Coordinates of C-alpha atoms and ligand atoms in Angstrom, one line a residue:
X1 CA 152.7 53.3 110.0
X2 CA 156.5 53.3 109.6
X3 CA 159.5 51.9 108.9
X4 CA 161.9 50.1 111.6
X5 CA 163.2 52.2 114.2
X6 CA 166.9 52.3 113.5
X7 CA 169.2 52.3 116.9
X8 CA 170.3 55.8 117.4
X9 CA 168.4 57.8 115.2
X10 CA 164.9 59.4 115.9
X11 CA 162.3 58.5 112.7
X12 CA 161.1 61.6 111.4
X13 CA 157.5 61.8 112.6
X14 CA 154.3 62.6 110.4
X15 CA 152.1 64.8 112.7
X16 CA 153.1 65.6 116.5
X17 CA 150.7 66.6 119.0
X18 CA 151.9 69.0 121.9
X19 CA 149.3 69.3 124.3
X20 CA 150.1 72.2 126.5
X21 CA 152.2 74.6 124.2
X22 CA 154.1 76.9 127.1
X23 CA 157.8 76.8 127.8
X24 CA 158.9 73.3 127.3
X25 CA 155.9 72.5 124.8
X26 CA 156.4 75.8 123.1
X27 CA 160.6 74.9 122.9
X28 CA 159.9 71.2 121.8
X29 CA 157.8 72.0 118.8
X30 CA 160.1 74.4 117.5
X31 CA 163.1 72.2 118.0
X32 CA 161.6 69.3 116.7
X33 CA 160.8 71.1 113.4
X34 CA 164.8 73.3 113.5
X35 CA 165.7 69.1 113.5
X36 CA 163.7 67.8 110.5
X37 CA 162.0 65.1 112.8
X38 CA 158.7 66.1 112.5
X39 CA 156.4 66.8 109.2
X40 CA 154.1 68.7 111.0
X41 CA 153.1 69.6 114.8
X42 CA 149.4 70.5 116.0
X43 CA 149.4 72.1 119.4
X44 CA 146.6 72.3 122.0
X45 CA 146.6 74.6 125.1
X46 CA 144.0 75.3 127.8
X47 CA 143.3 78.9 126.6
X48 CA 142.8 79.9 123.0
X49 CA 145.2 82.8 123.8
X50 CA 147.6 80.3 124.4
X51 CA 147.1 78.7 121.1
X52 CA 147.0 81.9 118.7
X53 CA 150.4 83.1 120.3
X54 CA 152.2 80.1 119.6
X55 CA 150.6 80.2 116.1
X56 CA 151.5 83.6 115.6
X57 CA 154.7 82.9 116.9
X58 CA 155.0 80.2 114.1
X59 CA 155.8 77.8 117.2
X60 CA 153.1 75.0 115.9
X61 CA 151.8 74.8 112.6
X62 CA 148.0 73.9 113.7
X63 CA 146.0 74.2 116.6
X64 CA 143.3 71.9 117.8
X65 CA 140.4 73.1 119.8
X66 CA 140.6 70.1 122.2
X67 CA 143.3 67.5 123.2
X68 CA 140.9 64.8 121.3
X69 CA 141.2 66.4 118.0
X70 CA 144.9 66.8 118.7
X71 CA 146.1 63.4 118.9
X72 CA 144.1 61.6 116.0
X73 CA 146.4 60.7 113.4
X74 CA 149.2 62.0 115.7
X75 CA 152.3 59.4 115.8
X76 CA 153.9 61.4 118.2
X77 CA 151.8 63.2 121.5
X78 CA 153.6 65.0 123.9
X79 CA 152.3 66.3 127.6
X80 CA 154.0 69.5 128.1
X81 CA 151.2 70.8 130.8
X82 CA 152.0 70.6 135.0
X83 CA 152.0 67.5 136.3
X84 CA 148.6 67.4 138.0
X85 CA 146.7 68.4 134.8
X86 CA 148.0 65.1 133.3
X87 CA 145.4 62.2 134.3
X88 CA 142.7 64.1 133.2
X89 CA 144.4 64.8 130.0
X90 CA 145.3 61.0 129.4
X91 CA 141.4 60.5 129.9
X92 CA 140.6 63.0 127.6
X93 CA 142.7 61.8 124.9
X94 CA 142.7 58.0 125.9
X95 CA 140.0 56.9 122.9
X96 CA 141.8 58.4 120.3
X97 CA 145.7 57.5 120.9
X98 CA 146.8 55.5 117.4
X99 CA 147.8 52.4 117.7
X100 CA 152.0 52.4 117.5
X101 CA 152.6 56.0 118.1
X102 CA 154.6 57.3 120.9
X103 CA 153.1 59.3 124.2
X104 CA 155.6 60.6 126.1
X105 CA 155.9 64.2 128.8
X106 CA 158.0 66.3 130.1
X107 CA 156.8 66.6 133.9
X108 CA 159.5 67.4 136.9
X109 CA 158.0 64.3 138.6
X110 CA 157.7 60.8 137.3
X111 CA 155.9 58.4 139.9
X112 CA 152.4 60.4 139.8
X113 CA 152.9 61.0 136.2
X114 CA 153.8 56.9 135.3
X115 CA 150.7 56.3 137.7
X116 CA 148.7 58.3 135.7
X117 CA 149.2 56.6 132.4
X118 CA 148.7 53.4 133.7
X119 CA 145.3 54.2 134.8
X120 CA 144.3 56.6 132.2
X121 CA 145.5 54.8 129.2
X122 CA 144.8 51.0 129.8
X123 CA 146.0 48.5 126.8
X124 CA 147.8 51.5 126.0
X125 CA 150.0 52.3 128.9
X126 CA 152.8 50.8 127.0
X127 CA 153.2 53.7 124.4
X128 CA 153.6 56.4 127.0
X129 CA 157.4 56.8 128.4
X130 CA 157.6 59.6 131.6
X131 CA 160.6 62.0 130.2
X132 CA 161.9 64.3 131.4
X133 CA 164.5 66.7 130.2
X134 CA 166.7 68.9 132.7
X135 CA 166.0 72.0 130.5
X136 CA 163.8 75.1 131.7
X137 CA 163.9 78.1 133.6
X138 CA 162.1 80.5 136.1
X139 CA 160.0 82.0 133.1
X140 CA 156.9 80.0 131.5
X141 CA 154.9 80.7 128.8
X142 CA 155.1 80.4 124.7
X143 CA 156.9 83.5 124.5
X144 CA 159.9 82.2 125.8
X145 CA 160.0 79.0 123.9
X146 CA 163.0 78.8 122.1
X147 CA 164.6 76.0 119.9
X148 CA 167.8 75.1 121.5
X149 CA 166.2 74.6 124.8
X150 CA 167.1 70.7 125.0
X151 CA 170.9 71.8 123.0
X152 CA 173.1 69.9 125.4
X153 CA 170.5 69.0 128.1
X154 CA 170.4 65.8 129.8
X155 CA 166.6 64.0 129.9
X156 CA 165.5 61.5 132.4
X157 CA 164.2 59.0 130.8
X158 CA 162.1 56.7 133.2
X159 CA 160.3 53.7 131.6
X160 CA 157.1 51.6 132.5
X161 CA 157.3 48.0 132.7
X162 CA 154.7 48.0 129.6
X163 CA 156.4 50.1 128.2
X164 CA 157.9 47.5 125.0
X165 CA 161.9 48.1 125.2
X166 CA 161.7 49.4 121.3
X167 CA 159.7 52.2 121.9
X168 CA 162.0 53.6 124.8
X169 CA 164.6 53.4 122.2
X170 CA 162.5 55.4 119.9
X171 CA 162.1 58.0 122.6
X172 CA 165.8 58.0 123.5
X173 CA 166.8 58.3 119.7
X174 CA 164.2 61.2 119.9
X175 CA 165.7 62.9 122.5
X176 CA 169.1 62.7 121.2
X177 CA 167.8 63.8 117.5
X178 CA 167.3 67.1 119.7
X179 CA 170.4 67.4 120.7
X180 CA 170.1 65.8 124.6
X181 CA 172.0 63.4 126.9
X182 CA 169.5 60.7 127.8
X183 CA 169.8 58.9 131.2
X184 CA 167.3 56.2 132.4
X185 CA 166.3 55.2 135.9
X186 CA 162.5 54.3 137.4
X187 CA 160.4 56.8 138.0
X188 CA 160.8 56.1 142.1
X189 CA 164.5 56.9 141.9
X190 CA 163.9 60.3 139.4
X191 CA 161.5 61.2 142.2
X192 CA 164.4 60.8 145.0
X193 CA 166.9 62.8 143.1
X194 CA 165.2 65.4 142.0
X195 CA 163.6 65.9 145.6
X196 CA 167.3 66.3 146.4
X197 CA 169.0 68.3 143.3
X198 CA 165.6 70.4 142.7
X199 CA 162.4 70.2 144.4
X200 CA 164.3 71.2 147.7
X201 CA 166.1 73.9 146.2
X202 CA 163.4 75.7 145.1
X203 CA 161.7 75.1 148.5
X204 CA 164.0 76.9 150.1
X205 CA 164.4 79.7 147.8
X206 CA 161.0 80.4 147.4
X207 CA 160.6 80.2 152.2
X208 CA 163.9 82.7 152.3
X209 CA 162.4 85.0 149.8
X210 CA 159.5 85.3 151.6
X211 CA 161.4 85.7 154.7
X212 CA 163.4 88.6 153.1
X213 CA 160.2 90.6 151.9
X214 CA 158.4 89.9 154.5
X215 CA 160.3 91.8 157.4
X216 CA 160.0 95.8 157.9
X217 CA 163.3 96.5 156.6
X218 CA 163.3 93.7 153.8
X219 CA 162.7 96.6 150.6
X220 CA 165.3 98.5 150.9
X221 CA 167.7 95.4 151.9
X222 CA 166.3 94.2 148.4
X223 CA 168.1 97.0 146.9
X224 CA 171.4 96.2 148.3
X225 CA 171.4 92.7 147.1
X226 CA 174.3 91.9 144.7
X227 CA 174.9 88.9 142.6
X228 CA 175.4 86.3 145.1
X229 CA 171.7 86.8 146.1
X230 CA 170.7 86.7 142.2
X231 CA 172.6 83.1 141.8
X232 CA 170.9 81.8 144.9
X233 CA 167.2 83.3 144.7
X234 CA 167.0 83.3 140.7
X235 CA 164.3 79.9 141.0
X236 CA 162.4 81.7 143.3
X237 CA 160.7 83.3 140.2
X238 CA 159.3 80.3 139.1
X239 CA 156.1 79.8 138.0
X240 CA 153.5 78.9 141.2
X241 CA 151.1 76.7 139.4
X242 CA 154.2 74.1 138.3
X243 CA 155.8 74.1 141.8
X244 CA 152.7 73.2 143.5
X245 CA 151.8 70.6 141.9
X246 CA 155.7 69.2 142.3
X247 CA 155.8 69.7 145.9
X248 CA 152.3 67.8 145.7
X249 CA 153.6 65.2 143.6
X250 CA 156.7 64.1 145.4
X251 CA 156.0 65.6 148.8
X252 CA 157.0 62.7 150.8
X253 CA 160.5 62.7 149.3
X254 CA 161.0 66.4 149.6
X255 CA 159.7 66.4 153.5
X256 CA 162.6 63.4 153.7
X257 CA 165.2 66.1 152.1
X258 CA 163.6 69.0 154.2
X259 CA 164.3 67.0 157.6
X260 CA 168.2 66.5 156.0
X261 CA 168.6 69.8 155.2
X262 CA 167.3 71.1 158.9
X263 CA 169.6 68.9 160.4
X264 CA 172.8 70.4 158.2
X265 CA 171.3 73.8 158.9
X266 CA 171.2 73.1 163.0
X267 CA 174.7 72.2 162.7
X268 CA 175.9 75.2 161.5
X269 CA 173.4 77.2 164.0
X270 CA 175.0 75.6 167.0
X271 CA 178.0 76.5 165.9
X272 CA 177.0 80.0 165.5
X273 CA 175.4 80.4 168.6
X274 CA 178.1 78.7 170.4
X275 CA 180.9 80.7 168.5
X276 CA 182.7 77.8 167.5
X277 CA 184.0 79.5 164.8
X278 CA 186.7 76.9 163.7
X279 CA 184.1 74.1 163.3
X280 CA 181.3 76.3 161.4
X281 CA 185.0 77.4 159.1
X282 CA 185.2 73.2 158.8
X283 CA 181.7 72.9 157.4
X284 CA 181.7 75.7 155.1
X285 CA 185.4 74.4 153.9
X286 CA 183.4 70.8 153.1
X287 CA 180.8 72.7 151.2
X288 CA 183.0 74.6 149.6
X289 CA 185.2 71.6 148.7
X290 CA 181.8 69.7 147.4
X291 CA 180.4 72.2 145.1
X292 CA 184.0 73.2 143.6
X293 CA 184.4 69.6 142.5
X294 CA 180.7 69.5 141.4
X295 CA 180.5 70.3 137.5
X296 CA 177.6 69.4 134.6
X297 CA 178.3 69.9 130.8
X298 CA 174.3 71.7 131.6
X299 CA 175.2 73.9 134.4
X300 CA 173.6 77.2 133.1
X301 CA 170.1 75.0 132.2
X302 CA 168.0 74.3 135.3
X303 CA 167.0 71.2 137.2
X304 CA 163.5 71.6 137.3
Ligands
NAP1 P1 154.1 76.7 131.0 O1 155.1 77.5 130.3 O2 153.3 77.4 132.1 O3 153.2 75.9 130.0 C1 152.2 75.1 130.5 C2 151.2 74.8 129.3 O4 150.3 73.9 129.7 C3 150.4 76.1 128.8 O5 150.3 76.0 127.4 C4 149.1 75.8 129.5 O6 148.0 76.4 128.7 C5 149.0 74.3 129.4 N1 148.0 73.8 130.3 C6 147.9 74.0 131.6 N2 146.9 73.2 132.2 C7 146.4 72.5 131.1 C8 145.4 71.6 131.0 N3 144.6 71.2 132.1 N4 145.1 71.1 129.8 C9 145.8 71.5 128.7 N5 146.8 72.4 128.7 C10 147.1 72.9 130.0 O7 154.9 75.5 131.8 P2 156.2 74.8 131.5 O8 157.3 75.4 132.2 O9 156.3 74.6 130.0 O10 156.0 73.4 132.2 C11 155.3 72.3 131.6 C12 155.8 71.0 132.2 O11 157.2 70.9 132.0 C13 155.4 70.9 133.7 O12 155.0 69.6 133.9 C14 156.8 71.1 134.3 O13 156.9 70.3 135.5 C15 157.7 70.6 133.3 N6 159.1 71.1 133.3 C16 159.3 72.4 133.5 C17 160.6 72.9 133.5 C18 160.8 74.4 133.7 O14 161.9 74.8 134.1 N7 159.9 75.3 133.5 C19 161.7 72.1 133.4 C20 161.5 70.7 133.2 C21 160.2 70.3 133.1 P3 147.5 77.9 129.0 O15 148.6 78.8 128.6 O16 146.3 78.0 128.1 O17 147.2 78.0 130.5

């Protein structure tokens, strides 16, 4: 259906199907169009509301009434819809995958969502690679999608053994055509960091939240809160539906971070309690030292 892929640039793609047209599906349509590389995108959401916003919006330039329809013809599908709506998506839309496009997503795990395609999709597990790009935010929905979303972002890019190595290039070349930083590693070891870097995170922020709001007094302490609270609660606002079905996807790794993080955390209790105030100064002086030095050319993007 087209030429050879040329190393380092994305082929322009005919039609592109984004199932799931919210944040990240709303953002890749449009920037996938601002970059030339696609002739025209279909979208398909789970609500019809869904799909006459981004319409309106001009974020797709057709919508299909089921995933089916979607993909046929598509050369390009991507899954932009949480992660525990995506096997019975890849069944729905299994007959009707061409042969030689490209299937990729854009999920915040990778082991259920590789798993997934390799059950769902048969003979055609190869075409699907698990992306995804570290590019996002505590709001969801179409009507936040924007086009420079994946402007500077880096993507995981974790590949199947079917997967033939051409067609990873092609969705490596695609990412960059948007303007990302692609890094590759298995799904397993994606699922590891970003229990660490993310999933944990917005554990935590979500529990102290709850712990704020929840006490007599926690309103009007609310009101007091300056930017330091802002900086460290801001994920906490993220959408419930995604983070449940993360915490369900790579629970075991994010229990193995928890148990980490309760062991730092009893450190510096002890050291409270005990009023050893020039070791708990120690380990806030590491800390401190550690995040100085961290830095990311993506730092105000989130790691979702
Ligand atoms: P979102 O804004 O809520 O959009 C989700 C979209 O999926 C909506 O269009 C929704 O349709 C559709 N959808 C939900 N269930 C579906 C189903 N069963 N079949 C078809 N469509 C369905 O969410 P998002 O933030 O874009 O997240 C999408 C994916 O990106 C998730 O897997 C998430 O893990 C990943 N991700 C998110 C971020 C982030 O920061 N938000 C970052 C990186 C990766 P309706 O509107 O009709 O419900």
């Amino acid at each position: 259906m087209h030429g050879p892929f040329e190393a380092g640039a994305s082929r322009v793609y005919q039609r592109v199907a984004v199932l799931g047209v919210g944040l990240l599906g709303g953002s890749f349509a449009l920037a996938i169009k601002r970059r030339g590389l696609a002739r025209e995108v279909v979208g398909y959401a789970k609500s019809p509301s869904t799909l006459n916003a981004a319409l309106a919006a001009g974020v797709i330039d057709h919508g299909a009434d089921s995933a089916l329809r979607a993909v046929t013809g598509a050369d390009l599908v991507v899954l932009a819809v949480p992660v525990a709506a995506t096997a019975a998506l890849l069944k729905q839309i299994a007959l009707g995958v061409s042969a030689g496009s490209l299937l990729l997503d854009v999920g915040s795990t990778k082991a259920d969502v590789a798993l997934a395609a390799q059950q769902a999709l048969g003979a055609r597990a190869g075409q699907f690679v698990p992306c995804h790009p570290i590019a996002g935010g505590e709001v969801s929905g179409v009507q936040h999608a924007r086009a420079a979303l994946f402007d500077g972002c880096r993507v995981v890019v974790t590949p199947l053994d079917e997967n033939p190595p051409t067609l990873v290039d092609a969705a490596c070349a695609l990412w960059e055509g948007l303007g990302a930083h692609v890094a590759r590693m298995t799904p397993a070891e994606h699922d590891a960091a970003f229990a660490a870097v993310s999933h944990l995170p917005h554990l935590l922020a979500f529990a102290y939240v709850q712990a704020l709001t929840r006490q007599p007094k926690g309103g009007g302490y609310l009101q007091l809160a300056g930017p330091g609270f802002r900086d460290f609660t801001r994920i906490a606002a993220s959408d419930a539906v995604m983070w449940r079905d993360v915490f369900h996807a790579n629970g075991s790794e994010v229990l193995h971070q928890l148990q980490l993080f309760k062991q730092a955390l009893a450190a510096f209790e002890a050291q409270l309690r005990q009023g050893n105030w020039s070791l708990l100064e120690n380990l806030i002086r590491d800390a401190s030292a550690s995040r100085q030095a961290w830095s990311t050319p993506s730092v105000d993007d989130d790691i979702a």
